[in-house]
PDB file of C-alpha atoms in Angstrom:
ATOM      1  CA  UNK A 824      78.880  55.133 119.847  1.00 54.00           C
ATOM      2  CA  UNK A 825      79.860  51.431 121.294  1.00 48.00           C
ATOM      3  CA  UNK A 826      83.303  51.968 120.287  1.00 53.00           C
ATOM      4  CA  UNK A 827      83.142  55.270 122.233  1.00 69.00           C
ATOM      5  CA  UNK A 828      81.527  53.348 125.266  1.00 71.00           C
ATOM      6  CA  UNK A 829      84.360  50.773 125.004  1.00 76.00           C
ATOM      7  CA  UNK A 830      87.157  52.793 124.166  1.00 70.00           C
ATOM      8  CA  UNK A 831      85.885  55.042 127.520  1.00 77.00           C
ATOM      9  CA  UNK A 832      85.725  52.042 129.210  1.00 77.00           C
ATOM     10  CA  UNK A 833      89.308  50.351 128.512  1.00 77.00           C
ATOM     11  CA  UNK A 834      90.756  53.853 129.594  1.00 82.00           C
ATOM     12  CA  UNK A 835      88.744  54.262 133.066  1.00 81.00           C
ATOM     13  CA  UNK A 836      90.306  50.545 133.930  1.00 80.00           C
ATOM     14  CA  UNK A 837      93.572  51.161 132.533  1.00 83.00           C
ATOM     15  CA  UNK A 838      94.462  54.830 133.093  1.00 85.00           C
ATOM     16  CA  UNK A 839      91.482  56.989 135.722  1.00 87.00           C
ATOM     17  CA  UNK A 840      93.764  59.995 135.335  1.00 86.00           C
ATOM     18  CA  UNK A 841      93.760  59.625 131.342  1.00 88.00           C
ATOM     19  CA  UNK A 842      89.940  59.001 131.148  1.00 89.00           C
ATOM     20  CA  UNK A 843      89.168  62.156 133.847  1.00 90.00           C
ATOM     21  CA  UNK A 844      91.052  64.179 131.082  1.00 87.00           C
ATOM     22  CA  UNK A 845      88.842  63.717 128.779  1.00 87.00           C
ATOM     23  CA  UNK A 846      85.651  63.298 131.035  1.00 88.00           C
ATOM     24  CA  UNK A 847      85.621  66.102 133.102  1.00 91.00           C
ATOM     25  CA  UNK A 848      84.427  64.761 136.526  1.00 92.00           C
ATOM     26  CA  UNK A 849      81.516  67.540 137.208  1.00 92.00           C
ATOM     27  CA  UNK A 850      80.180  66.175 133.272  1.00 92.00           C
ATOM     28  CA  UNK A 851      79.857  62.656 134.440  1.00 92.00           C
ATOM     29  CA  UNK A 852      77.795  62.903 137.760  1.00 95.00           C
ATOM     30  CA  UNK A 853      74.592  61.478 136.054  1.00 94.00           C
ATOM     31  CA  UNK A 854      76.452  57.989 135.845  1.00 93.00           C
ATOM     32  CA  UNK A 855      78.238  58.185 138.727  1.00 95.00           C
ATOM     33  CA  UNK A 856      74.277  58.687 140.458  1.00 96.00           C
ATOM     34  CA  UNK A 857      73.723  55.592 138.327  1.00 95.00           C
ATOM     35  CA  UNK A 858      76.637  53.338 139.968  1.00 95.00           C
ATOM     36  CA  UNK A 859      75.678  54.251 143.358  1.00 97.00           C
ATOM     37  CA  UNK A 860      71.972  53.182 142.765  1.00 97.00           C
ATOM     38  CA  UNK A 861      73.500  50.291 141.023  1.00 97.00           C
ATOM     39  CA  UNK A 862      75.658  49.467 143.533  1.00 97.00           C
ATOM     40  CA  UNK A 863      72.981  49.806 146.371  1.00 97.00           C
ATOM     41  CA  UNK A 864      70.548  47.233 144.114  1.00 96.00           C
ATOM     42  CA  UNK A 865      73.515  45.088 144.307  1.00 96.00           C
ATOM     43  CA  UNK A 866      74.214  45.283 147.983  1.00 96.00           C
ATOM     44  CA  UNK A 867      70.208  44.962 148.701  1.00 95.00           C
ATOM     45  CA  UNK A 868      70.483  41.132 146.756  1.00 95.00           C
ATOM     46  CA  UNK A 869      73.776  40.289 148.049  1.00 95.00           C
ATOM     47  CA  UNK A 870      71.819  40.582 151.213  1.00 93.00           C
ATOM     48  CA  UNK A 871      69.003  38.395 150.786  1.00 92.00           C
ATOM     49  CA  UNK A 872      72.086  35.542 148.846  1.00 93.00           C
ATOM     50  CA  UNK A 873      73.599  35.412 152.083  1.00 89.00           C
ATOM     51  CA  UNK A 874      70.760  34.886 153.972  1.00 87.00           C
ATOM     52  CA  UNK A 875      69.580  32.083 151.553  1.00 88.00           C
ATOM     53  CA  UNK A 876      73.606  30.553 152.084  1.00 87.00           C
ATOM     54  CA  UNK A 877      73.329  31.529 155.994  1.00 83.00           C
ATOM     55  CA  UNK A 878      69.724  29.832 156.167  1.00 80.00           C
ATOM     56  CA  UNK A 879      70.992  26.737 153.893  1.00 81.00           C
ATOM     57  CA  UNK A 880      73.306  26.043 157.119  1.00 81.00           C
ATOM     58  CA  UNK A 881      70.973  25.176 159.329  1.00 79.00           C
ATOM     59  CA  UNK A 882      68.520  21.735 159.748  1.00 75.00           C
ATOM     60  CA  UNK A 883      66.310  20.539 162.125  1.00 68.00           C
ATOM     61  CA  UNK A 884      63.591  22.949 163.872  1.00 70.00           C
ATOM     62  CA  UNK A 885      63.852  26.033 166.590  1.00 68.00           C
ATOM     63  CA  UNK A 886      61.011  26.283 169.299  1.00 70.00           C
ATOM     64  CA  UNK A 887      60.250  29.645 169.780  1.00 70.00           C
ATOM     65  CA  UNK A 888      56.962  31.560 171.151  1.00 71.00           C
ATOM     66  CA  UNK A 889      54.201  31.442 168.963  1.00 69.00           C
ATOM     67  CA  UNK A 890      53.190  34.988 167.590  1.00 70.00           C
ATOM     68  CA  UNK A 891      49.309  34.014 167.605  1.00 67.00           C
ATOM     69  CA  UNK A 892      48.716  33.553 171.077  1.00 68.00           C
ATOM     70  CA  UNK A 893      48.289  37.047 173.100  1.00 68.00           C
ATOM     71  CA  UNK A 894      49.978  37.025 176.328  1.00 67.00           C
ATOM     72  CA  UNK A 895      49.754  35.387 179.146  1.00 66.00           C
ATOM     73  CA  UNK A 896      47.972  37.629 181.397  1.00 59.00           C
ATOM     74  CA  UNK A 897      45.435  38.493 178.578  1.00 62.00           C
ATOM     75  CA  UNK A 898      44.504  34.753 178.966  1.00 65.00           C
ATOM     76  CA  UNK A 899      44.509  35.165 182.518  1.00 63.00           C
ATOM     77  CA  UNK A 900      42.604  38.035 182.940  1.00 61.00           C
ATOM     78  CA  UNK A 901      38.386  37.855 183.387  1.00 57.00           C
ATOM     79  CA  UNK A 902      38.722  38.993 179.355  1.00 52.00           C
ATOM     80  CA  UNK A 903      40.929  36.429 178.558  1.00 43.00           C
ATOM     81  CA  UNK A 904      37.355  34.408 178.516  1.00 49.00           C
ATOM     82  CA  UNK A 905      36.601  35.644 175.156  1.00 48.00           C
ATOM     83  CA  UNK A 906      39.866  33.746 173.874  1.00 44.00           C
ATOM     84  CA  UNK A 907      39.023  30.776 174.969  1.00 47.00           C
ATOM     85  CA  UNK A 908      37.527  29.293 172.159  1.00 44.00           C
ATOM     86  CA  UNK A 909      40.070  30.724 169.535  1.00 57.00           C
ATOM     87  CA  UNK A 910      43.622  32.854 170.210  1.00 66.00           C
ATOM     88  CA  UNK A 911      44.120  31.387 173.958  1.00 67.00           C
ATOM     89  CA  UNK A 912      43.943  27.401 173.333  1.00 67.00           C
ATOM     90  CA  UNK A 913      46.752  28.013 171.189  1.00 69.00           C
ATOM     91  CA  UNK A 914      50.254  26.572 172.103  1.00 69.00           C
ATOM     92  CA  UNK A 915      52.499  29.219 173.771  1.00 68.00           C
ATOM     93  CA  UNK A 916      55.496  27.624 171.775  1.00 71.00           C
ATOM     94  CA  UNK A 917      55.975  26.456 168.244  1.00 68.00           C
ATOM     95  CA  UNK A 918      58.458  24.101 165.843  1.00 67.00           C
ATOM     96  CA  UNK A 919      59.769  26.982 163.550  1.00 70.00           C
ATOM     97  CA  UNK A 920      62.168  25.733 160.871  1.00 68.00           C
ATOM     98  CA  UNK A 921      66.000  26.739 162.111  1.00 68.00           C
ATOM     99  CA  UNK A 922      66.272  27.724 157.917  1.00 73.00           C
ATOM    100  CA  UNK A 923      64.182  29.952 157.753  1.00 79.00           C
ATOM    101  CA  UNK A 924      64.020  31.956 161.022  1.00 77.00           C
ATOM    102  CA  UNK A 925      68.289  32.488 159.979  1.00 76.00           C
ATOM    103  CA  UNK A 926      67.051  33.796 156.822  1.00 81.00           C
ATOM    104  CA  UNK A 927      64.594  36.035 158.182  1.00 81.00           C
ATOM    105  CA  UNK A 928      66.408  37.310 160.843  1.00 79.00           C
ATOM    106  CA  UNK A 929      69.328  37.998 158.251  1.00 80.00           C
ATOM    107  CA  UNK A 930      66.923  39.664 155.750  1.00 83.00           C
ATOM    108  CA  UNK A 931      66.525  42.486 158.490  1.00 86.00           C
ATOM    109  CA  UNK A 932      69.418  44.601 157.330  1.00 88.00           C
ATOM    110  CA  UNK A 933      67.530  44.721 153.665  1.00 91.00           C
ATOM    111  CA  UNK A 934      67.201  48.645 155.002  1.00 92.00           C
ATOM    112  CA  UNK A 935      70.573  49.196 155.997  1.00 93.00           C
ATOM    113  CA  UNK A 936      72.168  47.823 152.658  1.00 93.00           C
ATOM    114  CA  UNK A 937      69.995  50.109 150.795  1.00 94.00           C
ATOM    115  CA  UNK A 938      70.750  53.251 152.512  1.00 96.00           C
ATOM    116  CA  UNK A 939      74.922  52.404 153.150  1.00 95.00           C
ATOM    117  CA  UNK A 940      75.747  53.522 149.721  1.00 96.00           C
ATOM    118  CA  UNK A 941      73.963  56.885 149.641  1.00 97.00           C
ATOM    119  CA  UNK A 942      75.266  58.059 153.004  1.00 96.00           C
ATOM    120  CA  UNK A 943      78.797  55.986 151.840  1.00 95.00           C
ATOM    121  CA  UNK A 944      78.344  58.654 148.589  1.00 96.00           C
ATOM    122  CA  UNK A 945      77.321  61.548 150.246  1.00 96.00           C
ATOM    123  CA  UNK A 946      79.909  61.430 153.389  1.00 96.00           C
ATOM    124  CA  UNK A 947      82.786  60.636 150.127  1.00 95.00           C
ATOM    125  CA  UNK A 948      81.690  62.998 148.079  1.00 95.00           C
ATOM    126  CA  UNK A 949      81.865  65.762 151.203  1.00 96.00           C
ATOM    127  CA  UNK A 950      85.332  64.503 152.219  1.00 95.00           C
ATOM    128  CA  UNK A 951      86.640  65.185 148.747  1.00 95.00           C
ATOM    129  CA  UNK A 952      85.951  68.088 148.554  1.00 96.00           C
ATOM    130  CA  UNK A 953      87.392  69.393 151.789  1.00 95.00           C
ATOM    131  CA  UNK A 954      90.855  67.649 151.087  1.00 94.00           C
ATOM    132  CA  UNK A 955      90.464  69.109 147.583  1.00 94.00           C
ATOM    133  CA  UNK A 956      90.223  72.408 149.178  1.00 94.00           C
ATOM    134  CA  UNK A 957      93.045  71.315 152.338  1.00 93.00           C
ATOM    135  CA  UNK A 958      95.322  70.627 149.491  1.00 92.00           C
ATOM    136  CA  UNK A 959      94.878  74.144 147.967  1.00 92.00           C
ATOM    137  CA  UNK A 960      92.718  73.017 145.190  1.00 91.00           C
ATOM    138  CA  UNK A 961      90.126  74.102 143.819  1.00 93.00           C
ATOM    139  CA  UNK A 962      87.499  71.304 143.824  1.00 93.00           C
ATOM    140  CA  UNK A 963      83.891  71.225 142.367  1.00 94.00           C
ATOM    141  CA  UNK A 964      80.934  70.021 144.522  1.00 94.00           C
ATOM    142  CA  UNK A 965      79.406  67.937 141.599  1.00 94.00           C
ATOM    143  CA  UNK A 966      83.318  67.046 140.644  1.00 95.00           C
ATOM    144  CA  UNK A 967      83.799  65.800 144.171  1.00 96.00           C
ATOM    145  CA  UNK A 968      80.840  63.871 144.265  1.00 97.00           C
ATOM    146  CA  UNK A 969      80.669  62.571 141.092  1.00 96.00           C
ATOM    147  CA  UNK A 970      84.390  61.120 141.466  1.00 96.00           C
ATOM    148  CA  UNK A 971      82.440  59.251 145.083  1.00 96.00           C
ATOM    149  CA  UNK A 972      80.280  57.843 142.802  1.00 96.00           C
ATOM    150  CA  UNK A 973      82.749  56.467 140.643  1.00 96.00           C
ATOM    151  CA  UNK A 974      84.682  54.908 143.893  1.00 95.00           C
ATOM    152  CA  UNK A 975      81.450  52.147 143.782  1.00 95.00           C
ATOM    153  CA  UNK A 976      83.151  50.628 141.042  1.00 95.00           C
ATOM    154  CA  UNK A 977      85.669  48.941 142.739  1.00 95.00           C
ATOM    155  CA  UNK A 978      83.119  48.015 145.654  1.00 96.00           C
ATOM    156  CA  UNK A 979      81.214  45.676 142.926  1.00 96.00           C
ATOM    157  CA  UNK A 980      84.536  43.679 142.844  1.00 94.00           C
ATOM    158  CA  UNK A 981      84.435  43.459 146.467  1.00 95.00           C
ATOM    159  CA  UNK A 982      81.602  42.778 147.029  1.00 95.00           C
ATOM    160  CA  UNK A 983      81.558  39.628 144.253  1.00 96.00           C
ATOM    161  CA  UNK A 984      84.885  38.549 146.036  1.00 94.00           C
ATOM    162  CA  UNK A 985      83.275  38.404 149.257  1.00 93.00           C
ATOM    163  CA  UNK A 986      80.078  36.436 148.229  1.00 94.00           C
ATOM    164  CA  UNK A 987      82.172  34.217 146.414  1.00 94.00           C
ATOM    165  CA  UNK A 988      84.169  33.475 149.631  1.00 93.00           C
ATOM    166  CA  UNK A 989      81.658  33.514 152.290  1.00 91.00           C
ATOM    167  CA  UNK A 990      79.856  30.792 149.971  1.00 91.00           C
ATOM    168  CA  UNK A 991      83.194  28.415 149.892  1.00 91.00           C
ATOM    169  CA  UNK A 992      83.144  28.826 153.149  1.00 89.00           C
ATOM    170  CA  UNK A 993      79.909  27.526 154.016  1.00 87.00           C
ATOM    171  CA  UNK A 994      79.194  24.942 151.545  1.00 84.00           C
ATOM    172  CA  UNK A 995      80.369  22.284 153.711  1.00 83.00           C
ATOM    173  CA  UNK A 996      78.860  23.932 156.771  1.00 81.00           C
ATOM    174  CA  UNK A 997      75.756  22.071 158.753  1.00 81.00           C
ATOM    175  CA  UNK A 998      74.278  23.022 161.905  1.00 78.00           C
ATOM    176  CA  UNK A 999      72.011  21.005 163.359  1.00 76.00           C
ATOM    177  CA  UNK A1000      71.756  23.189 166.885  1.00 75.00           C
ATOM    178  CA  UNK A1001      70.514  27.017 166.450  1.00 71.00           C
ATOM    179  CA  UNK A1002      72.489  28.135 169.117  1.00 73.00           C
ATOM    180  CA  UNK A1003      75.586  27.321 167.904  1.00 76.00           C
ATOM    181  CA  UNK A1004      74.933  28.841 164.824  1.00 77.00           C
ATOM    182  CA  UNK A1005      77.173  32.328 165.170  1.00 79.00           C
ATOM    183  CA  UNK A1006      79.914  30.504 166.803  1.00 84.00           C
ATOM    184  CA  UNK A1007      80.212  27.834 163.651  1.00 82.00           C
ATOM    185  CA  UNK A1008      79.919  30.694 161.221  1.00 83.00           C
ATOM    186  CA  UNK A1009      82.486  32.285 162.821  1.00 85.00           C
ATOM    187  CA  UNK A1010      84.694  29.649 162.676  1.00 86.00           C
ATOM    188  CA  UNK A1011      83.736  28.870 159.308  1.00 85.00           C
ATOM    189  CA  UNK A1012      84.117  32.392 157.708  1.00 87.00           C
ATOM    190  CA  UNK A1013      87.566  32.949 160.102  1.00 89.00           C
ATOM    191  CA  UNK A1014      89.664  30.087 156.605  1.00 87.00           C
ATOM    192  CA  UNK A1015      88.067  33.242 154.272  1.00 90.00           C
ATOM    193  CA  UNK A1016      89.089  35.915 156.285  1.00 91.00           C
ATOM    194  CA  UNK A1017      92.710  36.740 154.476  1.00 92.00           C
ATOM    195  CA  UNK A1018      91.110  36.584 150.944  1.00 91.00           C
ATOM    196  CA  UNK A1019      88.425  39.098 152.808  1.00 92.00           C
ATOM    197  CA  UNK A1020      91.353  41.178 153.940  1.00 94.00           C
ATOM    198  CA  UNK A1021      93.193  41.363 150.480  1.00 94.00           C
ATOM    199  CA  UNK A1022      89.762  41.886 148.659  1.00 95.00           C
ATOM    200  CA  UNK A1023      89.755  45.237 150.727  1.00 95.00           C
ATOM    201  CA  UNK A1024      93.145  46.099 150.888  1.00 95.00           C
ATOM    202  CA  UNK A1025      93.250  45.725 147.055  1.00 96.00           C
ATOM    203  CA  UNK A1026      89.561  48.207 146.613  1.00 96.00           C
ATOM    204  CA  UNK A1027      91.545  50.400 148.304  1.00 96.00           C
ATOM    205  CA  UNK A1028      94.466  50.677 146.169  1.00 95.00           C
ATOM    206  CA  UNK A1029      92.347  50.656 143.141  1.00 95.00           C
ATOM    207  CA  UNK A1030      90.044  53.831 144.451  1.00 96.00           C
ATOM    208  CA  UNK A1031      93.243  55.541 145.658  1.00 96.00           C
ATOM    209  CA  UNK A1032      94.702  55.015 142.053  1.00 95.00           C
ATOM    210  CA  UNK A1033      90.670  55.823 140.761  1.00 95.00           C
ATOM    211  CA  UNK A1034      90.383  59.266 143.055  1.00 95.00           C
ATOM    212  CA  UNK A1035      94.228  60.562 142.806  1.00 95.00           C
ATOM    213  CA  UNK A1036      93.811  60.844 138.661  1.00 93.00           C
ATOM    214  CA  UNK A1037      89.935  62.352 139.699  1.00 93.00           C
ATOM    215  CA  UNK A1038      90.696  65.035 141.837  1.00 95.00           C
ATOM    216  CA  UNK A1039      94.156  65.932 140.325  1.00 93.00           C
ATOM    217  CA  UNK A1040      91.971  66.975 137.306  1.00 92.00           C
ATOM    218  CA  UNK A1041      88.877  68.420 139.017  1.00 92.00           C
ATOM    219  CA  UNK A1042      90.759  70.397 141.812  1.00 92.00           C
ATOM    220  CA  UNK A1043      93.813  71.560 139.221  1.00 91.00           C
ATOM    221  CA  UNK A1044      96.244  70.028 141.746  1.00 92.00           C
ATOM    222  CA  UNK A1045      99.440  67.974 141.391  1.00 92.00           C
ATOM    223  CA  UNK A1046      99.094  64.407 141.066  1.00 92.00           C
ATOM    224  CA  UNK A1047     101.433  64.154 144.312  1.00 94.00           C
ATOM    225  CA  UNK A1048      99.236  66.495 146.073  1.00 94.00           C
ATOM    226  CA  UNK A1049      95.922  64.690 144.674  1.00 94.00           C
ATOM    227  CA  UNK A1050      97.626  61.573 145.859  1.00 94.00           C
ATOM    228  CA  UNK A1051      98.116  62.489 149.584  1.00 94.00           C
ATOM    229  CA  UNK A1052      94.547  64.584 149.619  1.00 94.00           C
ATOM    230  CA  UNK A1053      92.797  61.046 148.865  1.00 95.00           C
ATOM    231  CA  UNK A1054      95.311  59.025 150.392  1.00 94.00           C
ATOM    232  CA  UNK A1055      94.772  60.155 153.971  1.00 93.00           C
ATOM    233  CA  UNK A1056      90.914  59.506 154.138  1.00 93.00           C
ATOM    234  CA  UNK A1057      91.139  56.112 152.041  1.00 94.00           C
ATOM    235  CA  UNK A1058      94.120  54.804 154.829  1.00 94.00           C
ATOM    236  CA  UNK A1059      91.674  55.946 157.970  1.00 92.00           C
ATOM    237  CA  UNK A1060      88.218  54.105 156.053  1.00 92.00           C
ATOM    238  CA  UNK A1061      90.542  51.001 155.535  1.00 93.00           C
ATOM    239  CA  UNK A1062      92.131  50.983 159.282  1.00 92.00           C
ATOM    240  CA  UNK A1063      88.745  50.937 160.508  1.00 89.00           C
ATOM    241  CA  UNK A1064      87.620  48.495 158.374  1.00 87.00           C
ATOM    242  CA  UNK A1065      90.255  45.990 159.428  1.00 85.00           C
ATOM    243  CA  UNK A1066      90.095  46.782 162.855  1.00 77.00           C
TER     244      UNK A1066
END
């Protein structure tokens, strides 16, 4: 069984069109359901690493209106009376550390990195199909989508390429004003941004290469015409991601 596991392995990474041969695509939808949840886990704590490297940027303290004080013109107001003695003699402003209000507001897209890869899966998965069929193919809906599944893969190596650089980037990075924070990420992130540029340029190649031997199988088509069908998608996703 692990030599199975391995030998399946070696042959995805070396040869997609090979392994689809003897996988059928539709057959391996459970773990292609698997990657994507995998991959959205991943995403989800990739999130909350570069809000701990993002937060580890920033010293010294942020005043900012304090959340336990109602608002002015409750105070004001003949009711405010009752607040005297507790919510309305406290400060309107607070020392909040510059840390951890980055990290917090950073954590906020927690939702959005969970849901990417689903709609990322099901939009891929849809796409396939129709330039399965465009191609005069004969596509499968769980073939389709199973073979978006398996275009994560490549993602996790993007993703791990990306961490890796936005944390050289930063680890010389201090910012001691808040507001300047965006700009001297920026400029920080902008010696990173080629190695950002040929970690996407280089997923893309690799799930062109991944979906071409996919579809050719699962839509009976030529590998020329498989090639073109997935090519034309994967060129408009990575123009608009460079843009």
């Amino acid at each position: 069984m692990e030599r199975s596991l391995l030998h399946s392995l070696h042959l995805f990474l070396r040869s997609p069109s090979k392994f689809f041969e003897e996988h059928d695509p539709a057959t391996t939808l459970p773990v292609a359901i698997g990657i994507v949840v995998t991959f959205a886990i991943a995403l989800v704590l990739s999130v909350y690493f570069i809000a701990s490297v993002l937060g580890g940027t920033i010293e010294g303290t942020v005043t900012v209106d304090n959340p336990d004080r109602p608002p002015e013109w409750v105070c004001d107001s003949p009711t405010g009376e009752m607040h005297e003695t507790s919510s309305c003699d406290e400060p309107e402003t607070i020392e909040r550390d510059g840390g951890s209000l980055f990290y917090e507001a950073a954590t906020n897209y927690v939702g959005y990195a969970a849901v990417l890869p689903f709609l990322m899966w099901v939009v891929g998965g849809l796409v396939l199909f129709a330039a399965g069929r465009l191609a005069n193919g004969s596509p499968s809906l769980g073939g389709t989508f199973a073979l978006a599944g398996w275009a994560a893969v490549p993602e996790f190596a993007r993703l791990a390429a990306g961490l890796l650089a936005i944390t050289v980037a930063l680890s010389d990075v201090t910012i001691t004003q808040f507001e300047q924070a965006p700009d001297v990420i920026e400029v920080a992130l902008a010696s990173v941004e080629p190695v950002l540029v040929l970690a996407t340029v280089a997923t893309t190649i690799w799930q062109w290469v991944l979906l071409t031997g996919g579809l050719q199988q699962d839509a009976d088509l030529s590998r020329a015409a498989a090639g073109v069908a997935v090519g034309v998608p994967l060129v408009i996703v990575l123009l608009l991601s460079l843009a």
